[in-house]
PDB file of C-alpha atoms in Angstrom:
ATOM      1  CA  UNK A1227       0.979   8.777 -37.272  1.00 90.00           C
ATOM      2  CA  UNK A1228      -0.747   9.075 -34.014  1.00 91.00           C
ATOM      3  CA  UNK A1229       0.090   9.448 -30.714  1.00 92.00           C
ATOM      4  CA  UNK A1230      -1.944   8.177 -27.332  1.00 94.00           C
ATOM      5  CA  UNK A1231      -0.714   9.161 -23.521  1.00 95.00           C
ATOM      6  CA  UNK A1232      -3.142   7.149 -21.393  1.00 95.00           C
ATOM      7  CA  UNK A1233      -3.268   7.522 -17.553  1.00 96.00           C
ATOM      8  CA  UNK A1234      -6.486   5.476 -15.921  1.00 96.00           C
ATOM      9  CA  UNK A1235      -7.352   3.981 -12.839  1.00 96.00           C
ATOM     10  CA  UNK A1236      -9.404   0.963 -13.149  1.00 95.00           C
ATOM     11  CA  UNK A1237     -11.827  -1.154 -10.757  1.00 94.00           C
ATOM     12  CA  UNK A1238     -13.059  -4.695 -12.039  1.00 92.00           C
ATOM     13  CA  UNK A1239     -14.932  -7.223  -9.797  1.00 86.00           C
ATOM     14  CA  UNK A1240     -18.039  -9.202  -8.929  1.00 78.00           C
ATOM     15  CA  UNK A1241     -19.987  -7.867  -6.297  1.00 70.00           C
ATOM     16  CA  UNK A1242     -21.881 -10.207  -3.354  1.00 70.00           C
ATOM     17  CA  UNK A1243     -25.080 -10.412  -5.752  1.00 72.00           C
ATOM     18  CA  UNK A1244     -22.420 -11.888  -8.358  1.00 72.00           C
ATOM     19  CA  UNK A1245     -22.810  -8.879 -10.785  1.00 77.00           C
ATOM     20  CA  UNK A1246     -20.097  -7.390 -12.561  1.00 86.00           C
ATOM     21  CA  UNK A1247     -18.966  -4.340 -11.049  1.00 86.00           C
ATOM     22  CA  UNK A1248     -16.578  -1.710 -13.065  1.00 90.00           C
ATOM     23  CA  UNK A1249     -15.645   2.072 -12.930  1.00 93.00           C
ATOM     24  CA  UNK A1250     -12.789   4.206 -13.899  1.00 94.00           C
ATOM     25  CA  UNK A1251     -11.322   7.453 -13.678  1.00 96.00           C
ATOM     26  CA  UNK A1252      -8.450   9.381 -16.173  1.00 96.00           C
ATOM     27  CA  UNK A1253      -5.406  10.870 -14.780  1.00 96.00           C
ATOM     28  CA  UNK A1254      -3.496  11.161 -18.255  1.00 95.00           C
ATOM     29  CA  UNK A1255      -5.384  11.454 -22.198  1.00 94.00           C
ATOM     30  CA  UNK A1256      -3.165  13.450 -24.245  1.00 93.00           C
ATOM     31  CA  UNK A1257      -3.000  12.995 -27.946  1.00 92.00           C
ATOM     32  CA  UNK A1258      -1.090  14.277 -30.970  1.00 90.00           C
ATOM     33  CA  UNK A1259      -0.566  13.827 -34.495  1.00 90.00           C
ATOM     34  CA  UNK A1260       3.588  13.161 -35.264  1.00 88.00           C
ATOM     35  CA  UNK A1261       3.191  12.518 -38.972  1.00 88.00           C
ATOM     36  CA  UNK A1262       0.665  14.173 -41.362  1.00 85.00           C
ATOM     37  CA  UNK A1263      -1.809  17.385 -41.393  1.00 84.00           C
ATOM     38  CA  UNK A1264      -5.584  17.435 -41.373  1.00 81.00           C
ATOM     39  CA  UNK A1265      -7.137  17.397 -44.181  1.00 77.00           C
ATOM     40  CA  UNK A1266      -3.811  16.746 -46.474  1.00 81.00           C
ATOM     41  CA  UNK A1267      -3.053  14.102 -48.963  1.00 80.00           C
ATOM     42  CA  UNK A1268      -0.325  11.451 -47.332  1.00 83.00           C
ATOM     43  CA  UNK A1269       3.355  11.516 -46.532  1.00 86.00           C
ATOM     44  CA  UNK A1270       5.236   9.669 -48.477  1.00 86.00           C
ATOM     45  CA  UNK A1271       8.200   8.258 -46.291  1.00 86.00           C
ATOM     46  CA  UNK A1272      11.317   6.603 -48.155  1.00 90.00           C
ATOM     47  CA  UNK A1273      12.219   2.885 -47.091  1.00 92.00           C
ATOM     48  CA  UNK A1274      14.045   2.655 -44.122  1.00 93.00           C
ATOM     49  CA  UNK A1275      13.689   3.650 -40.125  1.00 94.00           C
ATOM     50  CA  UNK A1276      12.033   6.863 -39.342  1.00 91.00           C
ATOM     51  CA  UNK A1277      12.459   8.609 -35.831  1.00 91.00           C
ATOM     52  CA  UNK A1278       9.719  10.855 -34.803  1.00 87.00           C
ATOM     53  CA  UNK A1279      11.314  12.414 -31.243  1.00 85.00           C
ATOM     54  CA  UNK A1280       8.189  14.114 -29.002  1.00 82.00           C
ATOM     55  CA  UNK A1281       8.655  15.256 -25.165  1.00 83.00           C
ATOM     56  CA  UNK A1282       5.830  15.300 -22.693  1.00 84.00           C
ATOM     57  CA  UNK A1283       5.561  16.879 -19.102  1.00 89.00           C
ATOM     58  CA  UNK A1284       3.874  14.537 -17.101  1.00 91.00           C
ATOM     59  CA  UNK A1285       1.584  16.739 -14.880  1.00 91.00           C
ATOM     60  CA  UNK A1286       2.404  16.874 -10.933  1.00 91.00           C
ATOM     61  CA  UNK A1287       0.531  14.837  -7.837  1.00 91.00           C
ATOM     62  CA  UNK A1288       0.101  11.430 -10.552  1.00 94.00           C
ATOM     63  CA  UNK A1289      -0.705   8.427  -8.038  1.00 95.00           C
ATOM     64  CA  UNK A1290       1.804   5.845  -8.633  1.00 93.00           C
ATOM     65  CA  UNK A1291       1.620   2.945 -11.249  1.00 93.00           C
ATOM     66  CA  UNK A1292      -0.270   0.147  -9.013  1.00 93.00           C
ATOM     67  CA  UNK A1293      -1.449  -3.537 -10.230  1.00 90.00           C
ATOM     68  CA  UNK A1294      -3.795  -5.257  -8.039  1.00 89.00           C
ATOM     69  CA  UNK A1295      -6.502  -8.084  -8.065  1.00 88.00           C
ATOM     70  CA  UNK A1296      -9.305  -5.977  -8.631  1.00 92.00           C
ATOM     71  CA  UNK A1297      -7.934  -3.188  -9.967  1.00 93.00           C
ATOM     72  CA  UNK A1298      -5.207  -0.825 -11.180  1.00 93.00           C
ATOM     73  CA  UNK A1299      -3.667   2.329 -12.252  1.00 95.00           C
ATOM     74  CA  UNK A1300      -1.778   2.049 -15.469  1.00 95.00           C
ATOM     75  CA  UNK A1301       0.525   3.978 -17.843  1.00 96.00           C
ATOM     76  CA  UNK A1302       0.924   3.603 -21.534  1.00 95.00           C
ATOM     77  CA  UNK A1303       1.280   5.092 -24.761  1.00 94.00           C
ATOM     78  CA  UNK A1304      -0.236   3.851 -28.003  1.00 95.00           C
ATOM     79  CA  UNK A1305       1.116   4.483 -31.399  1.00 94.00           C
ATOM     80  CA  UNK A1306      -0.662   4.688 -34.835  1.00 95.00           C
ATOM     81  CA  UNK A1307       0.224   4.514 -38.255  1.00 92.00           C
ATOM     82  CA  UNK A1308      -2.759   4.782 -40.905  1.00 89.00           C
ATOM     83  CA  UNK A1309      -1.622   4.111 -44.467  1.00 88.00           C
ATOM     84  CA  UNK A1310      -3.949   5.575 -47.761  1.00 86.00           C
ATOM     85  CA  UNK A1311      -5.358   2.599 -48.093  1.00 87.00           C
ATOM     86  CA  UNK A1312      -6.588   2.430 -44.612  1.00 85.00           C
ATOM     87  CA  UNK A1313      -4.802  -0.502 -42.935  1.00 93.00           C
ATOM     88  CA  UNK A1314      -4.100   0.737 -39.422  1.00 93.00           C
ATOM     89  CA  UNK A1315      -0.889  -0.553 -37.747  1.00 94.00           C
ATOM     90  CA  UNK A1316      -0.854  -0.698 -33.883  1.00 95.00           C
ATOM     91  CA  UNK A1317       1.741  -0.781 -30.653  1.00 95.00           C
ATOM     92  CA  UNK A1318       1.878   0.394 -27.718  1.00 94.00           C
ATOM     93  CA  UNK A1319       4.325   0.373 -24.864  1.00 94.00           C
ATOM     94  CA  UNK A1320       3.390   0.570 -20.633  1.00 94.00           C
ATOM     95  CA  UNK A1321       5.680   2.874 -18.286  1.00 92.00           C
ATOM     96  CA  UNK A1322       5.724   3.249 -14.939  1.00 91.00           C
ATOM     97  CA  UNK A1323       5.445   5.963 -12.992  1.00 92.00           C
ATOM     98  CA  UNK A1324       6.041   6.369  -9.303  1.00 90.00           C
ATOM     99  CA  UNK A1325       4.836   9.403  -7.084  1.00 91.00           C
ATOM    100  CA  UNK A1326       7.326   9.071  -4.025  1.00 90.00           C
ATOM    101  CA  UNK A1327       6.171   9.961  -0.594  1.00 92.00           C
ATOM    102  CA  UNK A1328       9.237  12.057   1.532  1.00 92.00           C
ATOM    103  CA  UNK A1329       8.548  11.473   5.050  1.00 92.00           C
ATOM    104  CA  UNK A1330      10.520  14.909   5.619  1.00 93.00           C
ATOM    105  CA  UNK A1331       7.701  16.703   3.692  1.00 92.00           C
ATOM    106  CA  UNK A1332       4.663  15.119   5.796  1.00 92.00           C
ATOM    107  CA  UNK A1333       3.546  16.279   9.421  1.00 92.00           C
ATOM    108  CA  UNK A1334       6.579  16.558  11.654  1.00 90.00           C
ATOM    109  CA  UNK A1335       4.113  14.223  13.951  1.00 91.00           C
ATOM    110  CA  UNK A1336       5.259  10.789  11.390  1.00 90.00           C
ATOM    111  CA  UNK A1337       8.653  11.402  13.304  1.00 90.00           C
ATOM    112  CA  UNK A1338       7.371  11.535  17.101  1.00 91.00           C
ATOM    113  CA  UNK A1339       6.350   8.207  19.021  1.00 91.00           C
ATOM    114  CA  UNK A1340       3.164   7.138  18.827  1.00 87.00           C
ATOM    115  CA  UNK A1341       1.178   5.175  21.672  1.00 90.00           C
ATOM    116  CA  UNK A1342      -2.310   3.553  22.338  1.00 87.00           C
ATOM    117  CA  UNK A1343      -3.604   1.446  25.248  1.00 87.00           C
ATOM    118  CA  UNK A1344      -6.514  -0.612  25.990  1.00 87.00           C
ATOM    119  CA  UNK A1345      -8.262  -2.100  29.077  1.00 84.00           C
ATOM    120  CA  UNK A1346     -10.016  -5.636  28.451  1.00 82.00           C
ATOM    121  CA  UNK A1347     -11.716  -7.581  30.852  1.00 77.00           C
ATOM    122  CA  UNK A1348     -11.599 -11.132  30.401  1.00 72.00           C
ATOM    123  CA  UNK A1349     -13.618 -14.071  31.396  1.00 62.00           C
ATOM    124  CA  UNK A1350     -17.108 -15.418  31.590  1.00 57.00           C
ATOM    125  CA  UNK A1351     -18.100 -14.056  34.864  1.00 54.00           C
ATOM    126  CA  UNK A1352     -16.163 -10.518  34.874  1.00 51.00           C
ATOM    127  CA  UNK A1353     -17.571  -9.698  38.551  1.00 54.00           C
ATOM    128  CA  UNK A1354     -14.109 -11.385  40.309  1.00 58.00           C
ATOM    129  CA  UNK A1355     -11.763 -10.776  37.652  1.00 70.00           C
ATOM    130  CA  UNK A1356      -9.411  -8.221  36.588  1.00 80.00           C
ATOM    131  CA  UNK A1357      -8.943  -6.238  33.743  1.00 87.00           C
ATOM    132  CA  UNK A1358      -5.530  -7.247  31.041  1.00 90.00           C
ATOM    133  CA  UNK A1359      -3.692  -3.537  30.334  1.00 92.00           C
ATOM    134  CA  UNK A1360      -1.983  -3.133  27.655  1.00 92.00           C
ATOM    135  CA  UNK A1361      -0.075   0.011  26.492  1.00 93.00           C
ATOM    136  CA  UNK A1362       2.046   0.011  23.304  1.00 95.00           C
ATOM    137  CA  UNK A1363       4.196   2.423  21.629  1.00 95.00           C
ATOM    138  CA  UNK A1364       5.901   2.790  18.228  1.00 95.00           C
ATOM    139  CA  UNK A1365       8.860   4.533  17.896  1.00 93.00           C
ATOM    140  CA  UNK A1366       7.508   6.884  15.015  1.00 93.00           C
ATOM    141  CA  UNK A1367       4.807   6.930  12.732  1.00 93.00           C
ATOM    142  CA  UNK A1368       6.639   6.907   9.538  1.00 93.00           C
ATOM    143  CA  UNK A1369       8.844   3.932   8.048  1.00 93.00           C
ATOM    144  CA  UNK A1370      10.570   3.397   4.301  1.00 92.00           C
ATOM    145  CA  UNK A1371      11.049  -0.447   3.098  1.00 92.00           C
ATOM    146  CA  UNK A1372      14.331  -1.834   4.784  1.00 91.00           C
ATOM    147  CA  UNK A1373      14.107  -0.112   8.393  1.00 93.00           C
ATOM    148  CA  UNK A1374      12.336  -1.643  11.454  1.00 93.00           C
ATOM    149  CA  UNK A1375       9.811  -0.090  13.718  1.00 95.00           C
ATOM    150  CA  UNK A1376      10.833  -0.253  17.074  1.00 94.00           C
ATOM    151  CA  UNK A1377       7.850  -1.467  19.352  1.00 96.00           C
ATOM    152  CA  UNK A1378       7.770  -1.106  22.923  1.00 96.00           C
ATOM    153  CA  UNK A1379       5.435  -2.744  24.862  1.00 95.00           C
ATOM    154  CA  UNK A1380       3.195  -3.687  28.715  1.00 95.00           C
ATOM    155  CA  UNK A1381       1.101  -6.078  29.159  1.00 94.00           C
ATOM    156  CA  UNK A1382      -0.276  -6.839  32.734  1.00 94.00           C
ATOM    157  CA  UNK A1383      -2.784  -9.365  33.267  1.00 91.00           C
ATOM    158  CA  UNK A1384      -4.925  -9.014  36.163  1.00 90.00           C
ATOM    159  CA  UNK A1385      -7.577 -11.412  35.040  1.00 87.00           C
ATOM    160  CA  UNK A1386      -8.587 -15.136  35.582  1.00 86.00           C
ATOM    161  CA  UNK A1387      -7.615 -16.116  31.986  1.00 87.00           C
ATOM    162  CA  UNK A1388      -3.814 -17.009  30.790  1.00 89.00           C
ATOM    163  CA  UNK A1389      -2.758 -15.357  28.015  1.00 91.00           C
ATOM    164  CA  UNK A1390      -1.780 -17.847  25.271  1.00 92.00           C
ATOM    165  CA  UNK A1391       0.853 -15.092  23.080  1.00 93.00           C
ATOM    166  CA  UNK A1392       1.094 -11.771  22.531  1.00 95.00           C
ATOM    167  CA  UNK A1393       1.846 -10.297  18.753  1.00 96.00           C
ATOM    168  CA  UNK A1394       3.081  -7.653  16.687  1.00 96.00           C
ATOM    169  CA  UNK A1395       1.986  -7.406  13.067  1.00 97.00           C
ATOM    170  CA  UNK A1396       2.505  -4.875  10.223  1.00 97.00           C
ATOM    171  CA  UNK A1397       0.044  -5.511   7.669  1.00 96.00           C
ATOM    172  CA  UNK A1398      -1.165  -3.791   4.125  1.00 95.00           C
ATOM    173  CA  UNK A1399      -5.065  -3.330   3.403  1.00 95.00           C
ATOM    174  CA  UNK A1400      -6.072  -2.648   0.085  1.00 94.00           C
ATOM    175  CA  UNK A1401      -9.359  -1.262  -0.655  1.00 95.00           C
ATOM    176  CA  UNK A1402     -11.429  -1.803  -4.010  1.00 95.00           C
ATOM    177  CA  UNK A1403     -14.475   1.087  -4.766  1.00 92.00           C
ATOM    178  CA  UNK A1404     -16.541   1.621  -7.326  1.00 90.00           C
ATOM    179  CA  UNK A1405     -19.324   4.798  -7.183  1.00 86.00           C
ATOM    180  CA  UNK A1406     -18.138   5.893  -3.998  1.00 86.00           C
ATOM    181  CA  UNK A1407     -18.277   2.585  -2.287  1.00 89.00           C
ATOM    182  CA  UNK A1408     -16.067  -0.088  -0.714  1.00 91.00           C
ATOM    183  CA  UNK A1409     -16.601  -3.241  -2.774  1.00 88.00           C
ATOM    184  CA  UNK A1410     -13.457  -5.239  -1.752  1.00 90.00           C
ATOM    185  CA  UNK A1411     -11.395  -4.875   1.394  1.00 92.00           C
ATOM    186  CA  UNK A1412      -7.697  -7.467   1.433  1.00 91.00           C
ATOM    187  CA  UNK A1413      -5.674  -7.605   4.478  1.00 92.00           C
ATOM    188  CA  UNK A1414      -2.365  -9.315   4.311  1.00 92.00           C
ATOM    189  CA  UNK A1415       0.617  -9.585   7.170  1.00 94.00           C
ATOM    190  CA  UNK A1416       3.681  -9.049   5.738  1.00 94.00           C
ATOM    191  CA  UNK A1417       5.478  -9.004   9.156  1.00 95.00           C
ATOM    192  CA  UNK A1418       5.050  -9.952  12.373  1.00 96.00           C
ATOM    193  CA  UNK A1419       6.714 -10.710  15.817  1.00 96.00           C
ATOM    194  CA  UNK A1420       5.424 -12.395  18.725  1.00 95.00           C
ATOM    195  CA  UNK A1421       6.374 -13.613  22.373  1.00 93.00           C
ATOM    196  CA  UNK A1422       4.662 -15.990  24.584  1.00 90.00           C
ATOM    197  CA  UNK A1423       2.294 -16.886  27.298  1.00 92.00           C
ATOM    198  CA  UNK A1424       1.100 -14.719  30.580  1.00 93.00           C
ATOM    199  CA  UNK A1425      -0.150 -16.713  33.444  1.00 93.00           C
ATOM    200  CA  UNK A1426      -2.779 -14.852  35.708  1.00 91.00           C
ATOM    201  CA  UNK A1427      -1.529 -12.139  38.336  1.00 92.00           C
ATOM    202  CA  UNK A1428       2.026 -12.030  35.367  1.00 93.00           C
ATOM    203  CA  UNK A1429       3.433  -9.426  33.509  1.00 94.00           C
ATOM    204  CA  UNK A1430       4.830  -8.776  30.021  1.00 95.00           C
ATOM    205  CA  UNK A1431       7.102  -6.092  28.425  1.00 95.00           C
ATOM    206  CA  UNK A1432       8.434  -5.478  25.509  1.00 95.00           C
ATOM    207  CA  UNK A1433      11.881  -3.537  24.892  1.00 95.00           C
ATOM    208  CA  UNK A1434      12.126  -1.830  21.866  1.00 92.00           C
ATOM    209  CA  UNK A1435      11.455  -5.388  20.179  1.00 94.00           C
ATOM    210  CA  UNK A1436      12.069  -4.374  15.916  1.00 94.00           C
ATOM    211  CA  UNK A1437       9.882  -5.689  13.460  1.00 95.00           C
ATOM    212  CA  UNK A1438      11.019  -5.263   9.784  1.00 93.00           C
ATOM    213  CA  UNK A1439       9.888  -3.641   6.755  1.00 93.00           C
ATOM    214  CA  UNK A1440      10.101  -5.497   3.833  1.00 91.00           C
ATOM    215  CA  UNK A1441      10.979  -4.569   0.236  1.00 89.00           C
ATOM    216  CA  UNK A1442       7.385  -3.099  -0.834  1.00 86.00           C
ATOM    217  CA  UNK A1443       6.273  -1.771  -4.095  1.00 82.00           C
ATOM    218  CA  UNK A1444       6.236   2.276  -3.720  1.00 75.00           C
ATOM    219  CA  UNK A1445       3.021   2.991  -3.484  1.00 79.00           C
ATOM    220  CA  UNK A1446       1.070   6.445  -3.615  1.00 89.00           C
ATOM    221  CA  UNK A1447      -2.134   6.509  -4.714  1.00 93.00           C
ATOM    222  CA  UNK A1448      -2.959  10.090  -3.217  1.00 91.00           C
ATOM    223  CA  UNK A1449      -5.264  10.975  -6.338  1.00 92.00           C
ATOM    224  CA  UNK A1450      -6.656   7.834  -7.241  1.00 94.00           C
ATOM    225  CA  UNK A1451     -10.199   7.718  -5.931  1.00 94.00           C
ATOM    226  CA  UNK A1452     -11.141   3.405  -6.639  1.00 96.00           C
ATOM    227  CA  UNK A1453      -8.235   2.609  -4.333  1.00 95.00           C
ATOM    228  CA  UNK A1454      -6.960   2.695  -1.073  1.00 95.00           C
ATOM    229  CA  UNK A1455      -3.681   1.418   0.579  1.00 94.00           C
ATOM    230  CA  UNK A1456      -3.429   1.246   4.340  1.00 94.00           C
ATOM    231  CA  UNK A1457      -0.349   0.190   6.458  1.00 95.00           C
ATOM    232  CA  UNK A1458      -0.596  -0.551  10.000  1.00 96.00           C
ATOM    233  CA  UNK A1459       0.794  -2.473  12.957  1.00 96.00           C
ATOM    234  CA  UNK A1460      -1.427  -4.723  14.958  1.00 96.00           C
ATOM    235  CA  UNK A1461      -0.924  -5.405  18.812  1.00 96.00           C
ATOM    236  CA  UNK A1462      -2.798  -8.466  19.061  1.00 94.00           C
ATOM    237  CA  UNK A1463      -3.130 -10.448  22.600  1.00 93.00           C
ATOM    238  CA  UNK A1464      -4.751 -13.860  22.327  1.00 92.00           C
ATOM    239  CA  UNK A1465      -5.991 -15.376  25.255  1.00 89.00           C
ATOM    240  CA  UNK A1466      -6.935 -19.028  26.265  1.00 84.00           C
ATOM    241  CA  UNK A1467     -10.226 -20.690  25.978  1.00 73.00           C
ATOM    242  CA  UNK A1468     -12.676 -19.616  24.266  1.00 71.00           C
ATOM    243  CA  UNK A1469     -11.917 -15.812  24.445  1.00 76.00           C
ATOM    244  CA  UNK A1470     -12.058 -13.001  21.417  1.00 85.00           C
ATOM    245  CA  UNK A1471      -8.839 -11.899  20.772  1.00 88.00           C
ATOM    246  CA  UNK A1472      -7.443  -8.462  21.389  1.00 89.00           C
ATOM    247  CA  UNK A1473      -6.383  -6.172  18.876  1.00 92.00           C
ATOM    248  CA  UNK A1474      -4.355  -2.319  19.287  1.00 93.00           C
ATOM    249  CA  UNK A1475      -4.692  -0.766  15.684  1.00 94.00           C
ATOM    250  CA  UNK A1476      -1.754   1.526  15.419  1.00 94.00           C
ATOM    251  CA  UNK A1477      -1.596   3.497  11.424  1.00 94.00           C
ATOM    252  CA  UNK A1478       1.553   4.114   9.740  1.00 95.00           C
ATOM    253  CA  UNK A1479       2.567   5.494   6.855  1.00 94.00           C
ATOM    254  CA  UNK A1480       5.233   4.134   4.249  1.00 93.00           C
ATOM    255  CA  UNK A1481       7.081   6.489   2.407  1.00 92.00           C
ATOM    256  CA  UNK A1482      10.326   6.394  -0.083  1.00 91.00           C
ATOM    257  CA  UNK A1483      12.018   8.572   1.017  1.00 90.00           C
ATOM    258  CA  UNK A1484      13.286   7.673   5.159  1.00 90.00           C
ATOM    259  CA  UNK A1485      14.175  11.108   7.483  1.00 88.00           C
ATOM    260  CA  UNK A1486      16.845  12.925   7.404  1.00 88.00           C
ATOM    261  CA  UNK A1487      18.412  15.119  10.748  1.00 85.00           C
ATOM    262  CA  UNK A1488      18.651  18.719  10.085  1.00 85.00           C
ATOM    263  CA  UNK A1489      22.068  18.512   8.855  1.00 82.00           C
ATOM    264  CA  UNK A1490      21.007  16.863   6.099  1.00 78.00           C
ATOM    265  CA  UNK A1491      22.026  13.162   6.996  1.00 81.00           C
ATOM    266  CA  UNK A1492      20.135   9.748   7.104  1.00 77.00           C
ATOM    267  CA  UNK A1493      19.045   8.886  10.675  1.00 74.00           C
ATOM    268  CA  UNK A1494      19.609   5.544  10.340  1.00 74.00           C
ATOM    269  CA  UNK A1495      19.036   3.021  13.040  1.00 76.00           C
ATOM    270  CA  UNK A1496      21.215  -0.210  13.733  1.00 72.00           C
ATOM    271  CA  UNK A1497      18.973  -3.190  11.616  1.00 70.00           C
ATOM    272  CA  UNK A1498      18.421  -0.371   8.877  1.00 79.00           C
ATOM    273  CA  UNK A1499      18.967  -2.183   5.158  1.00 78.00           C
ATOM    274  CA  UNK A1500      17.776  -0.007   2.697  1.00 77.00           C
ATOM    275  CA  UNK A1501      16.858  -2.296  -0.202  1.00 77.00           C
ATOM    276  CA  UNK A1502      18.654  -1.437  -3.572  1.00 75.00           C
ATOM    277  CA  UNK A1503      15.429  -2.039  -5.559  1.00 75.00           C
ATOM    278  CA  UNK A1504      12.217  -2.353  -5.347  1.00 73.00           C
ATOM    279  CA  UNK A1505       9.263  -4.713  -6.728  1.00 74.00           C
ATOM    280  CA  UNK A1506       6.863  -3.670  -8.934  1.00 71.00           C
ATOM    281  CA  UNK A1507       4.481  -6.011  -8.295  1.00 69.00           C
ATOM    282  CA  UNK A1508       2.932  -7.744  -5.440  1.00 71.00           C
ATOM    283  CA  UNK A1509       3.770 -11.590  -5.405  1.00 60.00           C
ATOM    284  CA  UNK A1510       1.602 -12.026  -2.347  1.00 56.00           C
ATOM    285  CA  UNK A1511      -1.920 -10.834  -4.390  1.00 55.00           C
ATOM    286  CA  UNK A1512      -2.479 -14.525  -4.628  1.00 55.00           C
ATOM    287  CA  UNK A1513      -1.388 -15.927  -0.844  1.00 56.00           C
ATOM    288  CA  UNK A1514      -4.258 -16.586   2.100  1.00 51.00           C
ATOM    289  CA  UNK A1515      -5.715 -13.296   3.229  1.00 51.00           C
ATOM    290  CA  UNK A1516      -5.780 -12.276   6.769  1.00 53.00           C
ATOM    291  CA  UNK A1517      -9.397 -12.110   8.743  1.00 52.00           C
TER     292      UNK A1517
END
């Protein structure tokens, strides 16, 4: 009777030139033998249900189980049992493991605000018109699924060109590679906010406006080198006409584990739901993705 532990990461697409693409890497490949000796005759086992109890130590800094559409990271055992006259019977069984990320072991700088601004002139003929100026804040740069990220925000357009919306938007970005190169980038929004339009000469703010976090799949792939996971929130400003629109890229991380005050307690915001479980799998894989 054999035993398998198999740990892999594994990337699987068609490139632009429409040829198969594929690489892997090993995380886990531990074997050993539960029934039987080397070079010995066979073990006779009576009729009936045999046990054969092992333990395993998985080893430390796994990345986390993760199914996606081009890839994966997977966890399974396989189980053999070879009879004399060499019939081969077969099973095995997936398990999941998750790596979880405590935002109170990462940089004390996930817990401070974080800000970015950007200057954009707008219109055809920029000689006569103004500059939009936007600044936007986060409350912190770490989040766990089930708590909102509190987005502050000014907008003041001092160009020629209204300002159809303005727009808030966490999204995840997965990244596919194969030898050392990015064969597959998905971006999908899996939150957003947004608030309307800002004539010429106007301003905009917003207070502390909270976006939510949804239930999300805990992810850590720190150790997996085919994939990447990115979270950020988007400030986007779209203007009127025929204009580009505007885009603040602010990174976040998402964690498992939220912060906790020195004292040992949750700091936990009003809006805070911390979800009771979480998915294992990603139902949006198959939805529209995001340009």
């Amino acid at each position: 009777l054999h035993f398998h532990v198999v740990g892999e990461g594994v990337v699987r697409l068609r490139s632009q030139r429409q040829e198969r693409v594929y690489d892997r890497e090993n995380y886990i490949d531990f074997r050993m033998r539960l029934l039987g000796e080397p070079g010995q005759g066979p073990v006779l086992l009576s009729p009936g249900i045999h046990s054969f109890p092992f333990k395993l130590g998985l080893p430390l800094g796994l990345p986390s189980t993760f199914l996606g559409k081009h890839g994966w990271v997977q966890y399974y055992c396989k189980a053999a049992l070879r009879e004399p006259n060499g019939l081969t019977h077969k099973n095995q069984q997936v398990f999941i493991v998750m790596n979880p990320i405590d935002l109170n072991l990462e940089p004390p700088i996930l817990a401070q605000p974080f800000r970015c601004e950007i200057e954009h002139k707008l219109g055809v003929s920029c000689v006569n018109s103004g500059p939009v100026v936007c600044r936007v804040a986060l409350d912190r740069g770490g989040y766990v699924p089930g708590e909102t990220i509190g987005i502050s925000a000014t907008i003041h357009n001092k160009s020629r060109v209204t300002v159809k919306a303005t727009k808030a938007s966490l999204t995840e970005t997965i990244q596919y590679m194969a030898r050392s190169k990015v064969l597959q980038t998905e971006t999908r929004e899996l939150a957003s906010l947004s608030r309307g339009k800002i004539r010429p000469g106007e301003s905009d703010e917003w207070k502390n406006e909270q976006l939510y976090v949804p239930p999300l799949p805990p992810t850590n792939l720190r150790g997996c080198h085919l994939i990447k996971i990115q979270y950020d929130v988007y400030f986007i400003i779209d203007p009127k006409s025929f204009e580009k629109e505007i885009k603040l890229q602010l990174p976040i991380m998402l964690a498992t584990y939220p912060l906790r005050s020195p004292d040992g307690t949750l700091r936990r915001k009003q809006g805070t739901h911390y979800p009771s479980t979480l998915p294992i799998f990603r139902p949006w894989l198959d939805e529209k993705v995001v340009e």
